[in-house]
XYZ file of C-alpha atoms in Angstrom:
735
model
C -1.590 2.885 6.734
C 1.316 3.726 4.566
C 3.318 6.938 4.637
C 2.977 7.248 0.886
C 1.094 5.453 -1.842
C 1.601 1.808 -2.826
C 4.859 1.184 -4.607
C 5.263 2.825 -8.023
C 3.804 0.895 -10.909
C 1.117 -0.760 -8.808
C -2.457 -0.617 -9.902
C -3.821 -1.362 -6.492
C -4.135 -5.112 -6.517
C -2.905 -6.553 -9.751
C -0.638 -9.524 -9.081
C 2.551 -7.777 -10.081
C 2.322 -5.150 -7.396
C 0.975 -6.988 -4.433
C 3.516 -6.736 -1.670
C 3.647 -9.843 0.424
C 1.482 -8.565 3.203
C 2.076 -4.903 2.701
C -0.501 -2.675 4.173
C -1.414 -0.794 1.161
C -3.974 1.624 2.410
C -7.027 0.095 1.077
C -9.751 2.485 0.336
C -10.299 0.587 -2.844
C -12.304 -2.284 -4.056
C -10.234 -5.418 -3.896
C -9.965 -7.231 -7.156
C -8.852 -10.351 -8.816
C -7.124 -12.843 -6.703
C -6.199 -10.323 -4.087
C -6.241 -11.816 -0.704
C -7.759 -9.783 1.937
C -4.589 -8.521 3.299
C -4.502 -5.805 0.845
C -7.881 -5.153 1.880
C -7.358 -4.102 5.236
C -4.402 -2.266 4.768
C -6.251 0.567 3.504
C -8.109 1.301 6.494
C -5.008 1.340 8.356
C -6.258 -1.711 9.885
C -5.902 -5.153 9.288
C -2.859 -5.870 7.281
C -4.152 -9.040 5.786
C -1.698 -10.767 3.551
C -2.392 -10.459 -0.121
C -2.621 -13.980 -1.275
C -0.175 -14.834 1.335
C 0.137 -15.344 5.030
C 0.685 -17.649 7.940
C 3.031 -20.451 8.602
C 1.880 -23.798 7.300
C 0.857 -25.931 10.231
C 1.897 -29.291 11.449
C 5.671 -29.200 11.870
C 7.577 -29.808 15.050
C 9.737 -27.018 16.409
C 12.926 -28.827 15.530
C 11.809 -29.332 11.943
C 10.784 -25.682 11.684
C 14.217 -24.559 12.862
C 15.900 -26.762 10.286
C 13.664 -25.376 7.556
C 14.390 -21.827 8.589
C 18.121 -22.518 8.397
C 17.779 -23.975 4.925
C 15.648 -21.095 3.719
C 18.028 -18.506 5.121
C 21.039 -19.874 3.225
C 22.337 -17.332 0.764
C 25.548 -16.887 -1.140
C 27.696 -14.687 1.078
C 29.713 -13.618 -1.973
C 26.940 -11.312 -3.162
C 28.445 -7.910 -3.913
C 27.132 -4.387 -4.440
C 28.818 -1.883 -6.767
C 27.664 1.423 -5.319
C 29.217 3.370 -8.193
C 26.422 2.055 -10.429
C 23.590 3.295 -8.207
C 21.591 6.425 -9.086
C 21.886 9.390 -6.716
C 19.593 10.161 -3.816
C 17.607 13.391 -3.675
C 18.703 15.415 -0.670
C 17.999 18.988 0.298
C 20.401 21.454 -1.332
C 20.398 25.189 -0.825
C 20.935 25.669 -4.556
C 17.486 24.241 -5.214
C 15.769 27.145 -3.461
C 14.034 29.712 -5.656
C 14.904 32.911 -3.847
C 12.628 34.873 -6.170
C 9.733 33.322 -4.307
C 8.583 34.052 -0.779
C 8.425 31.008 1.515
C 5.479 32.614 3.319
C 3.489 32.964 0.097
C 4.532 29.987 -2.003
C 6.495 27.587 0.158
C 6.183 24.765 -2.355
C 7.557 26.931 -5.140
C 10.310 28.301 -2.913
C 11.682 24.924 -1.898
C 10.773 22.753 -4.918
C 9.877 24.944 -7.895
C 13.321 24.968 -9.512
C 13.797 21.241 -8.994
C 10.385 20.337 -10.390
C 10.932 22.500 -13.469
C 14.288 20.863 -14.118
C 13.217 17.260 -13.522
C 10.637 16.012 -15.982
C 8.802 12.756 -15.367
C 10.692 9.883 -17.049
C 8.755 8.234 -19.841
C 8.311 4.985 -17.928
C 6.751 6.673 -14.887
C 3.638 8.640 -14.027
C 5.216 10.630 -11.206
C 8.715 11.704 -10.267
C 10.155 12.948 -7.010
C 11.995 11.931 -3.858
C 10.113 8.632 -3.466
C 10.595 7.619 -7.077
C 14.310 8.451 -7.025
C 14.799 6.223 -4.006
C 12.738 3.543 -5.700
C 15.082 3.676 -8.697
C 18.037 3.367 -6.352
C 16.471 0.410 -4.565
C 15.716 -1.279 -7.877
C 19.317 -0.750 -8.988
C 20.509 -2.547 -5.857
C 17.983 -5.315 -6.415
C 18.997 -5.697 -10.058
C 22.619 -6.347 -9.119
C 21.517 -8.930 -6.565
C 19.030 -10.577 -8.932
C 21.603 -10.840 -11.716
C 24.081 -12.501 -9.364
C 21.387 -14.859 -8.070
C 20.310 -15.749 -11.605
C 23.920 -16.514 -12.558
C 24.305 -18.882 -9.608
C 22.569 -22.031 -10.817
C 23.569 -23.918 -7.658
C 22.013 -21.380 -5.289
C 19.702 -22.532 -2.512
C 17.107 -20.932 -0.260
C 15.972 -17.399 -0.968
C 18.781 -16.777 -3.454
C 17.477 -19.650 -5.595
C 13.966 -18.204 -5.512
C 15.171 -14.770 -6.614
C 17.432 -16.272 -9.264
C 14.727 -18.533 -10.724
C 12.162 -15.755 -10.964
C 14.577 -13.233 -12.435
C 16.091 -15.657 -14.957
C 12.714 -16.800 -16.269
C 11.251 -13.294 -16.206
C 14.113 -11.994 -18.334
C 13.772 -14.773 -20.925
C 11.610 -12.794 -23.360
C 12.119 -15.284 -26.197
C 10.668 -18.182 -24.220
C 7.802 -16.080 -22.842
C 6.872 -14.901 -26.337
C 7.118 -18.408 -27.759
C 4.698 -19.682 -25.127
C 2.085 -17.035 -25.961
C -1.193 -17.802 -24.211
C -0.373 -21.497 -23.835
C 0.234 -21.215 -20.059
C -3.460 -20.314 -19.651
C -4.919 -22.969 -21.940
C -6.050 -25.398 -19.244
C -7.726 -22.601 -17.293
C -9.514 -21.217 -20.335
C -10.626 -24.711 -21.366
C -12.105 -25.210 -17.889
C -13.969 -21.892 -18.087
C -15.446 -22.892 -21.463
C -17.239 -25.853 -19.828
C -19.170 -23.744 -17.273
C -22.720 -24.162 -18.538
C -24.653 -23.876 -15.250
C -24.628 -21.750 -12.112
C -23.537 -24.747 -10.061
C -20.512 -25.294 -12.296
C -19.654 -21.591 -12.119
C -19.819 -21.673 -8.311
C -17.666 -24.787 -8.209
C -15.096 -23.169 -10.528
C -14.956 -20.113 -8.255
C -14.169 -22.399 -5.339
C -11.540 -24.517 -7.091
C -9.748 -21.538 -8.648
C -9.754 -19.751 -5.289
C -8.080 -22.768 -3.704
C -5.100 -22.113 -6.012
C -5.001 -18.440 -5.079
C -6.650 -17.418 -8.352
C -9.948 -15.957 -7.165
C -10.838 -13.169 -9.593
C -14.186 -12.311 -8.017
C -13.644 -11.421 -4.372
C -10.881 -11.241 -1.778
C -10.449 -13.834 0.929
C -7.782 -14.347 3.563
C -6.794 -13.935 7.184
C -7.025 -10.909 9.451
C -6.665 -10.182 13.141
C -10.072 -10.200 14.803
C -11.269 -6.662 15.483
C -12.482 -7.744 18.917
C -9.448 -9.883 19.769
C -6.394 -8.631 17.883
C -4.275 -11.527 19.164
C -6.144 -14.070 16.995
C -6.559 -14.377 13.231
C -9.960 -14.953 11.665
C -11.068 -15.359 8.058
C -12.392 -12.380 6.135
C -14.162 -12.184 2.780
C -14.254 -8.856 0.999
C -15.558 -7.239 -2.147
C -13.587 -7.409 -5.400
C -14.013 -8.402 -9.017
C -13.480 -4.992 -10.670
C -10.909 -4.235 -13.348
C -11.005 -0.455 -12.892
C -9.379 1.334 -9.926
C -12.580 2.257 -8.067
C -16.309 1.580 -8.096
C -16.897 5.232 -9.071
C -15.274 4.579 -12.459
C -18.403 2.574 -13.297
C -21.041 4.747 -11.654
C -20.012 8.415 -12.051
C -21.026 10.111 -15.286
C -17.722 12.016 -15.364
C -15.931 8.695 -15.910
C -17.960 7.575 -18.943
C -15.068 8.112 -21.358
C -12.818 5.909 -19.217
C -15.524 3.244 -18.948
C -15.929 3.250 -22.732
C -12.163 2.895 -23.129
C -12.222 0.035 -20.652
C -14.817 -1.761 -22.744
C -12.454 -1.470 -25.694
C -9.654 -2.891 -23.591
C -11.809 -5.837 -22.497
C -12.632 -6.578 -26.128
C -8.967 -6.447 -27.117
C -7.928 -8.803 -24.311
C -10.647 -11.281 -25.263
C -9.575 -11.068 -28.888
C -5.939 -11.695 -27.937
C -7.127 -14.737 -25.983
C -8.606 -16.281 -29.118
C -12.159 -14.885 -29.304
C -13.248 -13.650 -32.747
C -13.332 -9.818 -32.997
C -17.110 -9.514 -33.380
C -17.772 -11.890 -30.501
C -15.146 -10.165 -28.374
C -16.871 -6.802 -28.812
C -20.233 -8.257 -27.746
C -18.721 -10.108 -24.808
C -16.928 -6.933 -23.696
C -20.270 -5.156 -23.317
C -21.509 -8.046 -21.202
C -18.376 -7.958 -19.032
C -18.684 -4.199 -18.395
C -22.372 -4.610 -17.528
C -21.415 -7.456 -15.194
C -18.713 -5.411 -13.429
C -21.023 -2.400 -13.192
C -23.443 -4.511 -11.162
C -20.606 -5.467 -8.847
C -19.530 -1.819 -8.589
C -22.994 -0.686 -7.569
C -22.934 -3.198 -4.715
C -19.393 -2.170 -3.679
C -18.048 0.592 -1.474
C -15.796 3.239 -2.992
C -12.266 3.838 -1.782
C -13.380 7.095 -0.215
C -16.127 5.310 1.734
C -13.756 2.592 2.903
C -11.116 5.077 4.013
C -13.599 6.851 6.280
C -15.221 3.894 8.013
C -12.977 1.198 9.361
C -15.964 -0.745 10.636
C -16.914 -1.666 7.068
C -14.164 -4.277 7.202
C -15.696 -6.112 10.120
C -19.013 -7.907 9.775
C -18.832 -11.041 11.951
C -21.236 -13.816 10.977
C -21.699 -17.531 11.483
C -21.469 -19.849 8.486
C -25.215 -20.418 8.649
C -25.933 -16.691 8.547
C -23.386 -16.178 5.765
C -25.118 -18.864 3.699
C -28.367 -16.919 4.048
C -26.675 -13.824 2.599
C -25.485 -15.707 -0.497
C -27.499 -18.922 -0.845
C -26.192 -19.601 -4.352
C -22.629 -19.457 -3.057
C -22.704 -21.227 0.323
C -19.768 -20.278 2.509
C -19.857 -23.641 4.252
C -18.866 -25.210 0.914
C -16.292 -22.514 0.251
C -14.452 -23.060 3.533
C -14.397 -26.806 2.917
C -13.047 -26.284 -0.622
C -10.179 -24.182 0.741
C -9.196 -26.901 3.177
C -10.380 -24.873 6.167
C -12.278 -26.097 9.191
C -15.735 -24.600 9.609
C -15.289 -21.504 11.808
C -17.692 -20.375 14.502
C -17.410 -16.903 13.027
C -15.740 -15.025 10.187
C -16.021 -11.515 8.748
C -18.252 -11.292 5.689
C -17.341 -7.676 4.954
C -19.600 -5.655 2.633
C -22.428 -8.239 2.768
C -24.396 -6.401 0.054
C -21.620 -7.254 -2.390
C -21.779 -10.962 -1.606
C -25.559 -10.924 -1.789
C -25.301 -9.428 -5.271
C -22.827 -12.107 -6.359
C -25.332 -14.738 -5.220
C -28.082 -13.096 -7.270
C -25.796 -12.910 -10.290
C -25.067 -16.619 -10.070
C -28.807 -17.097 -10.463
C -29.770 -14.495 -13.074
C -26.629 -13.946 -15.186
C -26.230 -16.443 -17.996
C -23.401 -18.989 -17.845
C -22.158 -17.546 -21.159
C -21.664 -14.118 -19.561
C -19.936 -15.696 -16.565
C -17.614 -17.445 -19.018
C -16.820 -14.129 -20.734
C -16.149 -12.420 -17.415
C -13.971 -15.207 -16.033
C -12.066 -15.576 -19.309
C -11.366 -11.857 -19.454
C -10.349 -11.504 -15.796
C -8.106 -14.577 -15.984
C -6.265 -13.311 -19.055
C -6.155 -9.681 -17.948
C -4.662 -10.570 -14.564
C -2.064 -12.792 -16.221
C -1.217 -10.352 -19.039
C 1.862 -8.729 -17.411
C 3.535 -12.159 -17.343
C 2.616 -13.331 -20.852
C 3.947 -12.513 -24.315
C 4.533 -9.000 -25.639
C 1.093 -8.561 -27.198
C -0.599 -9.048 -23.820
C 1.943 -6.894 -21.993
C 1.529 -4.057 -24.491
C -2.275 -4.066 -24.287
C -2.127 -4.127 -20.502
C 0.276 -1.175 -20.549
C -1.736 0.765 -23.136
C -4.846 0.811 -20.980
C -3.808 0.714 -17.331
C -0.597 2.698 -17.554
C -0.992 4.869 -20.642
C -4.710 5.593 -20.717
C -5.473 5.760 -16.993
C -2.155 7.149 -15.723
C -0.471 8.958 -18.620
C 2.678 6.820 -18.649
C 4.458 7.265 -21.982
C 6.746 4.269 -22.094
C 6.591 0.694 -20.869
C 9.113 -0.017 -18.129
C 11.931 -2.197 -19.368
C 11.614 -5.863 -18.540
C 14.093 -5.929 -15.665
C 12.167 -3.327 -13.657
C 8.914 -5.171 -14.226
C 10.355 -8.477 -13.075
C 11.822 -6.850 -9.959
C 8.411 -5.344 -9.163
C 6.888 -8.813 -9.386
C 9.513 -10.195 -7.006
C 8.876 -7.360 -4.551
C 5.133 -7.896 -4.761
C 5.052 -11.668 -4.469
C 8.325 -12.651 -2.819
C 9.479 -9.432 -1.206
C 11.262 -10.921 1.790
C 13.367 -13.232 -0.383
C 14.941 -10.194 -2.017
C 14.841 -8.352 1.303
C 17.215 -10.853 2.904
C 19.739 -10.207 0.146
C 19.170 -6.442 0.174
C 19.937 -5.854 3.837
C 23.185 -7.794 3.594
C 24.654 -5.246 1.195
C 22.648 -2.033 1.484
C 21.723 -1.342 5.109
C 24.535 -0.139 7.403
C 24.306 -0.955 11.103
C 24.784 2.709 11.993
C 21.487 3.548 10.331
C 19.550 1.245 12.633
C 21.332 2.569 15.721
C 20.652 6.216 14.827
C 17.044 5.402 13.985
C 16.487 3.785 17.379
C 17.549 7.036 19.042
C 15.297 9.084 16.776
C 12.313 6.843 17.464
C 12.802 7.089 21.209
C 13.099 10.890 21.056
C 9.955 11.053 18.930
C 8.092 8.839 21.404
C 8.957 11.174 24.258
C 7.960 14.236 22.243
C 4.578 12.702 21.368
C 3.961 11.788 25.002
C 4.666 15.368 26.050
C 2.225 16.700 23.445
C -0.529 14.360 24.611
C 0.044 15.310 28.240
C -0.280 19.019 27.386
C -3.503 18.743 25.361
C -5.993 21.313 26.652
C -8.997 19.989 24.733
C -8.924 16.407 26.040
C -10.236 15.192 29.395
C -8.022 13.305 31.822
C -9.983 10.064 31.347
C -9.440 9.996 27.577
C -5.889 11.266 27.942
C -5.123 8.328 30.222
C -6.238 5.910 27.504
C -4.246 7.828 24.863
C -1.135 7.466 26.995
C -1.802 3.748 27.500
C -1.826 3.416 23.726
C 1.368 5.463 23.487
C 3.074 3.165 25.986
C 2.279 0.078 23.907
C 3.683 1.342 20.577
C 6.110 -1.162 19.020
C 8.719 0.187 16.559
C 10.274 -2.021 13.869
C 13.305 -0.726 12.010
C 15.093 -1.955 8.900
C 14.119 -5.592 8.557
C 12.413 -8.422 10.487
C 14.119 -10.115 13.411
C 12.703 -13.386 12.055
C 12.509 -13.923 8.309
C 9.581 -15.630 6.665
C 10.044 -19.333 5.888
C 9.775 -20.101 2.147
C 10.212 -23.856 2.544
C 7.860 -25.678 0.180
C 7.867 -23.034 -2.554
C 8.961 -24.780 -5.747
C 10.437 -22.394 -8.333
C 12.268 -23.452 -11.488
C 13.973 -22.149 -14.625
C 11.447 -23.377 -17.214
C 8.517 -20.905 -16.999
C 8.121 -17.350 -15.707
C 4.343 -17.663 -15.534
C 4.759 -21.016 -13.821
C 6.800 -19.303 -11.113
C 4.174 -16.582 -10.773
C 1.457 -19.201 -10.282
C 3.594 -21.119 -7.789
C 4.143 -17.954 -5.755
C 0.488 -17.009 -5.875
C -0.684 -20.405 -4.608
C 2.074 -20.662 -2.002
C 1.270 -17.195 -0.657
C -2.455 -17.857 -0.561
C -2.048 -21.083 1.368
C 0.428 -19.421 3.715
C -2.215 -16.810 4.410
C -4.971 -19.351 4.993
C -2.681 -21.166 7.399
C -3.036 -18.246 9.806
C -6.791 -18.544 10.231
C -7.750 -19.631 13.730
C -4.205 -19.147 15.048
C -2.513 -16.458 17.141
C -1.215 -13.395 15.324
C 2.530 -13.545 14.725
C 3.734 -10.119 15.846
C 7.172 -10.674 14.322
C 5.816 -10.459 10.771
C 6.254 -7.405 8.607
C 3.782 -5.974 6.097
C 6.462 -4.515 3.805
C 9.781 -5.897 2.577
C 12.994 -4.065 3.550
C 13.657 -2.773 0.018
C 10.343 -0.877 -0.210
C 10.366 2.943 -0.017
C 7.587 3.431 2.486
C 6.589 3.086 6.125
C 3.382 2.090 7.866
C 1.325 1.923 11.021
C -0.653 -1.206 11.892
C -3.433 -0.357 14.375
C -4.218 -3.948 15.285
C -0.671 -4.500 16.499
C -0.108 -0.845 17.410
C 3.232 -0.920 15.624
C 5.183 1.540 13.462
C 7.409 0.041 10.786
C 10.267 1.580 8.785
C 11.790 -0.588 6.029
C 15.515 -0.220 5.402
C 15.190 1.400 1.968
C 13.410 4.536 3.207
C 16.292 5.211 5.599
C 18.169 7.298 3.017
C 18.128 10.998 2.050
C 16.027 13.070 1.978
C 14.380 11.099 4.787
C 17.373 9.941 6.767
C 21.133 10.337 6.721
C 23.195 9.066 9.681
C 25.793 11.730 8.871
C 23.334 14.643 8.589
C 22.586 17.283 11.209
C 19.595 16.871 13.513
C 17.298 19.358 11.802
C 17.589 17.519 8.478
C 16.798 14.121 9.983
C 13.956 15.401 12.152
C 12.449 17.275 9.197
C 12.643 14.042 7.182
C 12.458 10.678 8.931
C 11.500 12.294 12.247
C 8.317 13.594 10.662
C 7.740 10.147 9.114
C 8.079 8.525 12.541
C 5.697 11.095 13.987
C 3.319 10.558 11.071
C 3.092 6.826 11.739
C 2.685 7.316 15.491
C -0.052 9.883 14.918
C -1.931 7.351 12.800
C -2.717 5.679 16.099
C -4.738 8.793 16.873
C -6.172 9.760 13.484
C -9.899 9.565 12.737
C -9.777 5.775 12.142
C -6.689 4.667 14.088
C -8.198 6.278 17.182
C -10.981 3.704 17.032
C -8.489 1.031 18.139
C -7.338 0.750 21.743
C -3.922 0.075 23.308
C -4.120 -3.684 22.664
C -5.190 -3.265 19.046
C -8.834 -4.132 19.628
C -11.584 -2.132 17.969
C -13.059 -0.171 20.867
C -14.295 3.257 21.876
C -11.971 4.812 24.440
C -13.240 8.374 24.023
C -15.657 10.305 26.223
C -18.523 11.797 24.157
C -17.284 15.331 24.833
C -13.741 14.527 23.706
C -15.000 12.782 20.589
C -17.012 15.881 19.730
C -14.026 18.144 20.361
C -11.841 15.917 18.171
C -14.290 15.989 15.257
C -14.596 19.764 15.522
C -10.849 20.057 15.016
C -10.702 17.511 12.224
C -13.550 19.292 10.428
C -11.226 22.290 10.084
C -8.592 20.080 8.476
C -11.184 18.686 6.062
C -12.111 22.237 5.058
C -8.450 23.202 4.620
C -7.746 20.394 2.169
C -11.070 20.771 0.381
C -9.857 24.235 -0.595
C -6.793 22.919 -2.427
C -7.191 22.680 -6.207
C -4.886 20.137 -7.832
C -5.894 21.175 -11.358
C -8.653 23.425 -12.702
C -11.882 22.058 -11.251
C -10.093 19.147 -9.548
C -10.156 19.613 -5.773
C -8.601 17.468 -3.078
C -11.165 15.527 -1.032
C -10.470 16.618 2.542
C -12.598 13.831 3.980
C -10.990 11.050 1.924
C -7.479 12.265 2.846
C -8.267 13.163 6.459
C -6.351 10.356 8.170
C -3.142 11.123 6.288
C -3.504 14.852 6.850
C -3.971 14.349 10.606
C -0.840 12.186 10.616
C 1.188 14.756 8.656
C 0.154 17.559 11.007
C 0.803 15.606 14.200
C 3.980 14.067 12.829
C 5.556 17.354 11.772
C 4.623 19.135 15.004
C 6.032 16.284 17.094
C 9.220 16.131 15.026
C 9.776 19.854 15.551
C 9.414 19.452 19.320
C 11.843 16.528 19.301
C 14.355 18.485 17.229
C 14.218 21.433 19.615
C 14.829 19.129 22.586
C 17.637 17.228 20.837
C 19.486 20.445 19.975
C 18.823 22.316 23.214
C 21.872 24.143 24.493
C 23.765 23.952 21.207
C 24.310 27.037 19.039
C 22.422 27.339 15.761
C 25.038 26.664 13.050
C 23.222 28.835 10.448
C 24.232 26.455 7.621
C 24.400 28.180 4.207
C 22.790 31.202 5.781
C 19.746 29.198 6.855
C 18.661 28.739 10.447
C 18.194 25.357 12.016
C 14.401 25.811 12.027
C 14.370 26.835 8.383
C 16.355 23.756 7.365
C 13.956 21.550 9.336
C 10.966 22.783 7.339
C 12.902 22.908 4.067
C 13.759 19.229 4.326
C 10.096 18.453 4.995
C 9.303 20.291 1.759
C 12.054 18.399 -0.086
C 10.411 15.097 0.820
C 7.287 16.235 -1.035
C 8.805 17.409 -4.320
C 6.902 15.445 -6.912
C 5.567 15.859 -10.440
C 2.519 13.925 -11.714
C 1.113 13.341 -15.169
C -2.357 14.935 -15.445
C -3.969 11.506 -15.752
C -2.179 10.134 -12.698
C -3.076 13.204 -10.665
C -6.752 12.834 -11.577
C -6.709 9.131 -10.709
C -5.073 9.723 -7.350
C -7.613 12.361 -6.373
C -10.234 9.607 -6.687
C -8.359 6.582 -5.404
C -5.610 7.740 -3.046
C -6.221 8.594 0.602
C -3.029 10.675 0.511
C -3.316 14.253 -0.767
C -1.038 15.134 -3.709
C 2.516 15.853 -2.584
C 2.363 19.604 -3.278
C -0.356 20.012 -0.653
C 1.345 17.777 1.879
C 4.360 20.087 1.614
C 2.315 23.125 2.675
C -0.676 21.718 4.567
C 0.905 20.855 7.907
C 3.479 23.694 8.180
C 0.854 26.352 7.475
C -0.774 25.388 10.798
C 2.431 25.630 12.850
C 3.479 28.922 14.492
C 7.056 27.617 14.394
C 6.996 27.777 10.596
C 5.764 31.357 10.568
C 8.452 32.311 13.077
C 11.203 30.529 11.129
C 10.506 32.481 7.936
C 9.246 35.728 9.561
C 5.820 35.303 7.973
C 3.122 37.882 8.613
C -0.573 37.386 9.384
C -2.627 37.182 6.211
C 0.063 35.468 4.138
C -0.928 32.072 2.634
C 1.377 30.054 4.891
C -0.099 31.616 8.035
C -3.580 30.319 8.686
C -5.960 32.650 10.494
C -6.525 31.839 14.155
C -10.083 30.581 13.598
C -8.874 28.308 10.763
C -5.655 27.102 12.326
C -5.767 23.369 13.029
C -4.273 21.987 16.231
C -5.063 18.379 17.093
C -2.263 16.277 18.562
């Protein structure tokens, strides 16, 4: 799971935003070319790499060490001009709206003035603490990328960053090339005149990491988390969720999507009249896939949907027109004894469609998906159409991000650790890691104490919970061992060529993991990403370097500020091990039931209250939060904040309250928590997130957890009956 949503600008699984292995919180259908890593992330589970993963086999240890040395070479003269970086967003007493009562409108009290004064920039769909840090991170990355691009003799990761950035910024060459980079692919699609040829094309394109129909990659085995297996997942949709095709309320968006499909086909060379007809066929095609798919909400609430172990023979029976035995062979993989054919109904439907959908419609679908997925990396006409629909129409973004930001997002999504190695050299002080290690340890002890004191859990289940606690692994800042990029061939002649090279390299890296032990040194997010995550199959909590800045973390700040920020984030990620889905994994990361029936019933009774609490929140007139869809994140927020408060009290025991700016230590703790969640959304983005995001909107995260804590009521002298004091029978206490 992630602490927040996927990085800004991402549309879930489009190539430009796929972090190299980042657990994106998946409750979403996986789409074009997305390797299953993205998949599992959502369920706070598997962390499969997205078109990436696993060391290529066959090299001796000595050779591997030499490769690692070569890859790690970077120009030590890289510099950072901090005067050019945008500011961070830290708690300031002047931001408080003293005309409001913290017990009545805590969000307005702590964030109202700031939100009113900080409109959403035209090139974004939301704006707040996360986005400000993202801008700061991108400003650091831009300086590094410009230096790398200027160094034509660079080697290793600096060469990769420099090649991608230089070609991505060459708008004249990209525009001159037009759709030419896709010509061979489109010509191949035009020859698909039978179901057998379509199936063969799906296999050969997948082998290059260009599978537009379903997701495929590696994942730790649910029953043996030390070993990687193959997993196939649903995909193939251009819209953010299956409900966009099936819910009547989304008809206007579906109609607009049909127009977008037609425009993309027309830009690709199809005559306008034919493009309009083909667009109808494509939408009908995707609607069939959607009806056989699970929604993001369904996926977020049932981790087991990701695990459907089958033999090759049984998988072939599910989709006889697309035999998996042939698919594994085409990907250069040995026939496995077992793999996970997740969402089998989806794959069965694909098999039927190979039989009863005309080759002409398959051609239209594959042509559209190929061009649409590539559009962000092609000439301006394609980029503008992609922006007009996905960003403007679906999310309310007013302006296209300038080219440099878009290229940096592609680097972060497809080659994140290359930039990460440069980033930590100039932007991550050693004192931050040292202070974080202390905070993590204090948070661990506070969580243990809370578990030990639980009055609703039996000793048998509590023993297992503490075993899981004891096996938590924290990762802070950046990996101890960087990924090896040896074999990736980037150049200065074609931006799209570099994108394709990355996509294929990442896909094959991912496939290389199948059948091998899980490498526990790997990270699912690059250091420059503003986020954090919990991986249940490795029982690890991970905090990239870039989030270790205000308002989350400041090595020079007082304890209450850090515990109300990064302390709560640490607690949030730890609590994910005990949320409604994370609690289905045991201490070793295996999928197992370690609960007594009575404790499981008691747990669900408490979580039902949290579902009801968030169901009552109205994000916009008639637009309510889905308490079930967001349950895991809400459990983590509640447990994380409560644990952070306990840790803060212990860390400051015996020291006088400094009463900074007239505010008590406890007040500043909760005020910094609120500062983290200051965030404006466009109406369109807010509506989309209610459907697709397993995190509740920021305004409700600011108030949801503290309203259940007696410490909050005491800090602000709140009275029973006020909105921030939940009645005893509605108060939620879990971990």
